[in-house]
Amino acid sequence: MQILVTGGAGFIGGHLAESFLDDGHDVTVLDNLEPFYAEGIKRHTLDVHREVADGRNVEYRFVEGDVRDPATVQELVTDADVVVHQAAQAGVRESVDNPRKVTDINVDGTVNLLEAAKEADMKRVILASSSSVYGKPKSLPYEEDHPTEPVSPYGVTKLTQEHMARVYTELHGLPTVCLRYFTPYGPP
């Protein structure tokens, strides 16, 4: 299977891309190498991808680009069976300081991807959401049907992303799933 991982040089996307390669899938990574996280760590992640791909004899391609570029997204989605959309401008504080940038990347970038995917014969689009969509807890522990009342621009963009995915499923039959991550941690 050919898998496109957006944000594939980041923490979660990098580990997913590595796992897909190790499982024998062909992987394309799209990442803009935004220095929100250390670029050296991202470059190391890409090196690991190449090593795993070589060892498993599968195809691996890294494209330095941005989900905000519709032409790049269209080209890469056309070649994929599945898209794992991890690209985002993360961070609640960043979203408070730069709400336009966060909205541009998280919402407009996602719409570019969904538009491209609806034109392709896509098996599935998997999108990264966030527990930030919940806002302040009404009850604990959180459950999936907990009310969504985000308290930051970041949370709003992730909830918007979920709604856009649902609408593309309902209107266009595009198979989507959104994963609401809580704060991930682990080795780089």
C-alpha positions as CSV (number, residue, x, y, z in Angstrom):
1,M,0.0,0.0,0.0
2,Q,1.2,3.5,-0.8
3,I,0.8,5.8,2.3
4,L,1.2,9.6,2.4
5,V,2.1,10.9,5.8
6,T,1.8,14.7,6.1
7,G,3.9,16.1,8.9
8,G,6.0,12.9,8.6
9,A,9.1,14.5,10.0
10,G,7.4,15.4,13.3
11,F,7.1,13.4,16.4
12,I,3.9,11.3,15.8
13,G,4.1,11.4,12.0
14,G,7.7,10.3,12.0
15,H,7.0,7.3,14.2
16,L,4.0,6.4,12.1
17,A,6.0,6.6,8.8
18,E,8.7,4.5,10.3
19,S,6.2,1.9,11.4
20,F,4.5,1.8,8.0
21,L,7.9,1.3,6.3
22,D,8.8,-1.4,8.7
23,D,5.5,-3.1,7.9
24,G,6.4,-3.2,4.2
25,H,4.4,-0.2,2.9
26,D,5.7,2.4,0.5
27,V,5.6,5.8,2.2
28,T,5.8,9.4,1.0
29,V,6.4,12.0,3.7
30,L,5.4,15.6,3.2
31,D,6.8,18.1,5.7
32,N,7.7,21.8,5.6
33,L,10.4,21.3,8.4
34,E,8.9,24.2,10.3
35,P,11.3,24.8,13.2
36,F,8.6,24.6,15.9
37,Y,10.5,21.4,16.8
38,A,14.2,21.2,16.4
39,E,15.1,20.7,12.7
40,G,18.0,18.4,13.6
41,I,15.6,16.0,15.2
42,K,13.4,16.1,12.1
43,R,16.4,15.4,9.9
44,H,17.3,12.5,12.0
45,T,13.8,11.1,11.7
46,L,14.0,11.3,7.9
47,D,17.4,9.5,8.0
48,V,15.8,6.7,10.1
49,H,13.0,6.5,7.5
50,R,15.6,6.0,4.7
51,E,17.4,3.3,6.7
52,V,14.2,1.4,7.4
53,A,13.1,1.7,3.8
54,D,16.4,0.4,2.5
55,G,16.4,-2.5,5.0
56,R,12.8,-3.5,4.1
57,N,13.3,-2.8,0.3
58,V,10.3,-0.5,0.1
59,E,9.9,2.8,-1.6
60,Y,10.4,6.0,0.5
61,R,10.2,9.6,-0.7
62,F,10.5,12.8,1.3
63,V,9.0,16.0,-0.1
64,E,9.8,19.2,1.6
65,G,6.6,21.1,1.0
66,D,3.5,22.5,2.7
67,V,-0.1,21.3,3.0
68,R,-1.0,24.9,2.2
69,D,0.2,24.4,-1.4
70,P,-2.7,22.8,-3.3
71,A,-0.6,21.7,-6.3
72,T,1.9,19.8,-4.1
73,V,-0.9,18.2,-2.1
74,Q,-2.8,17.2,-5.2
75,E,0.2,15.6,-6.8
76,L,1.1,13.5,-3.7
77,V,-2.5,12.5,-2.8
78,T,-3.0,11.2,-6.4
79,D,-0.3,8.6,-5.8
80,A,-1.5,7.5,-2.4
81,D,-4.0,4.8,-1.3
82,V,-4.2,6.2,2.3
83,V,-3.4,9.6,3.7
84,V,-2.3,10.0,7.4
85,H,-2.6,13.7,8.0
86,Q,-0.4,14.7,10.9
87,A,0.7,18.1,9.5
88,A,-0.4,21.0,11.8
89,Q,0.8,24.0,13.6
90,A,0.7,22.6,17.1
91,G,0.6,24.4,20.4
92,V,-2.1,26.3,22.3
93,R,0.3,29.2,23.1
94,E,1.4,29.4,19.5
95,S,-2.3,29.6,18.5
96,V,-3.0,32.5,20.9
97,D,0.0,34.4,19.6
98,N,-0.5,33.6,15.9
99,P,-4.1,32.6,15.3
100,R,-4.0,33.4,11.5
101,K,-1.0,31.2,10.9
102,V,-2.5,28.3,12.9
103,T,-5.8,28.6,11.1
104,D,-4.1,28.8,7.7
105,I,-2.1,25.6,8.4
106,N,-4.6,23.5,10.4
107,V,-7.8,24.4,8.6
108,D,-6.9,25.6,5.1
109,G,-4.1,22.9,4.8
110,T,-6.6,20.3,5.8
111,V,-9.2,21.5,3.2
112,N,-6.5,21.3,0.5
113,L,-5.9,17.7,1.5
114,L,-9.6,16.8,1.7
115,E,-10.2,18.4,-1.7
116,A,-7.4,16.4,-3.3
117,A,-8.5,13.2,-1.6
118,K,-12.1,13.5,-2.8
119,E,-10.8,13.5,-6.4
120,A,-8.6,10.4,-5.8
121,D,-9.7,6.9,-5.2
122,M,-8.8,7.2,-1.6
123,K,-9.2,4.2,0.7
124,R,-9.0,6.3,3.9
125,V,-7.9,9.7,5.2
126,I,-6.8,9.6,8.9
127,L,-6.6,13.0,10.5
128,A,-4.8,14.1,13.7
129,S,-7.1,16.0,16.1
130,S,-6.5,16.9,19.7
131,S,-8.0,16.7,23.1
132,S,-7.9,20.5,23.0
133,V,-11.3,20.3,21.2
134,Y,-12.8,19.5,24.6
135,G,-11.7,22.7,26.4
136,K,-12.3,22.7,30.2
137,P,-13.5,19.3,31.4
138,K,-17.2,19.0,32.4
139,S,-16.4,15.5,33.9
140,L,-13.5,13.2,34.2
141,P,-12.3,11.0,32.7
142,Y,-13.0,12.3,29.2
143,E,-15.2,10.3,27.0
144,E,-15.5,10.6,23.2
145,D,-18.9,12.2,23.5
146,H,-17.7,14.8,26.0
147,P,-18.9,18.3,25.0
148,T,-16.5,20.1,22.7
149,E,-16.0,23.7,23.8
150,P,-12.4,24.6,22.9
151,V,-10.8,27.5,24.7
152,S,-8.0,28.2,22.3
153,P,-7.6,29.0,18.6
154,Y,-5.7,25.7,18.3
155,G,-8.6,23.7,19.7
156,V,-11.0,25.5,17.4
157,T,-8.9,24.7,14.4
158,K,-8.8,21.0,15.3
159,L,-12.5,20.8,15.9
160,T,-13.1,22.6,12.6
161,Q,-10.8,20.0,11.0
162,E,-13.0,17.2,12.4
163,H,-16.2,18.9,11.1
164,M,-14.7,19.3,7.7
165,A,-13.7,15.6,7.6
166,R,-17.3,14.6,8.6
167,V,-18.8,16.9,5.9
168,Y,-16.5,15.4,3.2
169,T,-17.6,12.0,4.3
170,E,-21.2,12.9,4.2
171,L,-21.1,14.9,1.0
172,H,-18.5,13.0,-1.0
173,G,-18.3,9.6,0.5
174,L,-14.7,10.2,1.5
175,P,-13.7,7.7,4.2
176,T,-12.2,9.7,7.1
177,V,-11.4,9.1,10.7
178,C,-10.1,11.6,13.2
179,L,-7.9,10.7,16.2
180,R,-8.1,12.9,19.2
181,Y,-4.6,12.8,20.7
182,F,-3.9,13.8,24.3
183,T,-0.4,15.1,25.1
184,P,2.0,12.5,23.5
185,Y,5.4,11.8,24.8
186,G,8.2,9.4,24.2
187,P,11.6,9.1,22.6
188,P,12.4,11.3,19.5
